[in-house]
Coordinates of C-alpha atoms in Angstrom, one line a residue:
X17 CA 141.6 55.1 114.8
X18 CA 144.5 56.9 115.9
X19 CA 146.1 57.0 112.5
X20 CA 142.8 58.7 111.2
X21 CA 143.1 61.3 113.9
X22 CA 146.7 61.9 113.2
X23 CA 145.9 62.3 109.5
X24 CA 143.0 64.7 110.1
X25 CA 145.1 66.7 112.5
X26 CA 147.9 67.0 109.9
X27 CA 145.5 68.2 107.3
X28 CA 144.0 70.8 109.5
X29 CA 147.5 72.1 110.5
X30 CA 148.7 72.3 107.0
X31 CA 145.4 73.9 105.7
X32 CA 144.3 75.9 108.8
X33 CA 143.0 79.4 108.0
X34 CA 145.5 82.1 108.2
X35 CA 145.5 84.2 111.4
X36 CA 147.7 87.4 111.5
X37 CA 150.7 87.0 113.9
X38 CA 151.1 89.7 116.7
X39 CA 154.2 90.9 114.8
X40 CA 152.4 91.9 111.7
X41 CA 149.5 93.3 113.7
X42 CA 151.6 95.5 115.9
X43 CA 154.1 96.7 113.5
X44 CA 154.2 100.6 113.8
X45 CA 157.0 101.6 111.6
X46 CA 156.3 105.4 111.8
X47 CA 156.7 105.4 115.8
X48 CA 159.6 103.0 115.6
X49 CA 161.5 105.3 113.1
X50 CA 160.5 108.4 115.2
X51 CA 161.9 106.9 118.3
X52 CA 165.1 105.6 116.7
X53 CA 165.7 108.9 115.2
X54 CA 165.2 110.8 118.5
X55 CA 167.5 108.2 120.3
X56 CA 170.1 108.8 117.7
X57 CA 169.7 112.7 117.5
X58 CA 168.9 112.4 113.7
X59 CA 166.4 115.1 112.7
X60 CA 163.4 113.6 110.8
X61 CA 160.1 115.0 109.4
X62 CA 157.4 112.8 108.1
X63 CA 155.7 113.7 104.8
X64 CA 153.1 111.6 102.9
X65 CA 152.5 108.3 104.2
X66 CA 150.5 105.2 103.6
X67 CA 150.7 103.1 106.7
X68 CA 149.8 99.5 107.2
X69 CA 147.2 98.7 104.4
X70 CA 146.9 95.0 103.9
X71 CA 145.0 92.0 102.8
X72 CA 144.2 88.7 104.4
X73 CA 142.8 85.5 102.9
X74 CA 142.4 81.9 104.0
X75 CA 145.9 81.1 103.3
X76 CA 147.9 84.3 104.1
X77 CA 148.1 88.0 104.6
X78 CA 150.1 91.0 103.5
X79 CA 150.9 94.4 104.8
X80 CA 152.4 97.3 102.9
X81 CA 153.5 100.8 104.1
X82 CA 155.1 103.6 102.4
X83 CA 156.8 106.5 104.3
X84 CA 158.2 109.7 102.9
X85 CA 160.9 111.3 105.2
X86 CA 162.8 114.6 105.1
X87 CA 166.1 114.3 106.5
X88 CA 169.2 116.5 106.4
X89 CA 171.4 113.8 105.1
X90 CA 170.1 110.6 103.3
X91 CA 173.3 108.8 103.2
X92 CA 173.8 109.4 107.0
X93 CA 170.2 108.3 107.8
X94 CA 170.7 105.0 105.8
X95 CA 174.0 104.2 107.4
X96 CA 173.0 105.1 111.1
X97 CA 169.2 104.7 111.2
X98 CA 168.3 101.8 108.8
X99 CA 170.6 99.2 110.5
X100 CA 169.0 100.0 113.8
X101 CA 165.6 99.7 112.3
X102 CA 166.5 96.3 110.9
X103 CA 167.8 95.2 114.4
X104 CA 164.7 96.5 116.0
X105 CA 162.3 94.5 113.6
X106 CA 164.5 91.2 114.2
X107 CA 164.2 91.7 118.1
X108 CA 160.5 92.2 117.5
X109 CA 160.1 89.1 115.7
X110 CA 162.1 87.1 118.3
X111 CA 160.2 88.7 121.1
X112 CA 156.9 87.1 119.6
X113 CA 158.8 83.7 119.9
X114 CA 160.0 83.9 116.2
X115 CA 163.1 82.8 114.5
X116 CA 164.9 84.4 111.6
X117 CA 165.6 81.9 109.0
X118 CA 167.3 83.9 106.1
X119 CA 168.5 87.4 105.6
X120 CA 169.7 89.8 102.8
X121 CA 170.8 93.4 102.6
X122 CA 172.5 95.6 100.0
X123 CA 172.1 98.8 98.0
X124 CA 173.8 101.4 96.1
X125 CA 174.7 104.0 98.8
X126 CA 177.4 105.9 96.8
X127 CA 175.0 108.5 95.6
X128 CA 175.0 107.0 92.2
X129 CA 172.2 105.2 90.4
X130 CA 171.3 101.5 90.2
X131 CA 169.6 101.4 86.8
X132 CA 167.6 104.6 86.8
X133 CA 167.4 107.9 88.4
X134 CA 164.4 106.5 90.4
X135 CA 166.7 104.4 92.7
X136 CA 169.3 106.7 93.9
X137 CA 170.7 105.6 97.1
X138 CA 168.9 102.5 97.1
X139 CA 169.2 100.4 100.3
X140 CA 167.3 97.2 101.2
X141 CA 167.1 94.5 103.7
X142 CA 164.9 91.4 104.0
X143 CA 164.5 88.3 106.0
X144 CA 162.3 85.3 106.4
X145 CA 160.8 84.3 109.8
X146 CA 158.9 81.8 111.5
X147 CA 156.5 82.6 114.4
X148 CA 154.9 79.4 115.7
X149 CA 153.1 77.9 112.5
X150 CA 153.3 80.9 110.4
X151 CA 156.0 81.8 107.9
X152 CA 156.7 85.3 106.8
X153 CA 159.0 87.6 105.0
X154 CA 159.6 91.2 105.4
X155 CA 161.2 93.4 102.7
X156 CA 162.4 97.0 103.5
X157 CA 163.5 99.4 100.8
X158 CA 164.8 102.9 101.2
X159 CA 165.8 105.2 98.4
X160 CA 166.2 108.8 97.6
X161 CA 162.7 110.3 96.7
X162 CA 164.0 113.7 96.0
X163 CA 166.6 116.1 97.5
X164 CA 166.6 115.6 101.2
X165 CA 163.6 113.2 100.9
X166 CA 163.7 109.5 101.4
X167 CA 161.0 107.0 100.7
X168 CA 160.9 103.8 102.8
X169 CA 158.7 100.8 101.4
X170 CA 157.9 98.1 104.0
X171 CA 156.4 94.8 102.7
X172 CA 155.3 92.0 104.9
X173 CA 153.8 88.6 103.7
X174 CA 152.7 85.9 105.9
X175 CA 151.3 82.4 105.3

């Protein structure tokens, strides 16, 4: 009888319905960036945004945000603000009892292009995380949108 209960419990845990973590539910990238820029004395102006649209299903959820920022110096913004943004998001994951299990970062911050004009000054960071029984991945891309404008794309997937 105990073996049957253990098997049923294991099946439920591995096939439980997805429930968004507090991390994905409370991620407010616009206010985080506004606060970081104010703290670092980096002028910023928000343009078109698409914040926090997402989908949930039985097995997982996703969230996507797109921000357009006007800044006086894109390279300075990427070198000063974006590392702090990454650190803030990592602290937020840990604050919800999560762990970071893998990281990546890189880009072409030399003002040149990677493979096309679309990705001038591309910078990215990503990491995998676990919060209780949920696994997630966050990917953040920033790239020159136009002169003095930067687009930031934030993608979060959980399952």
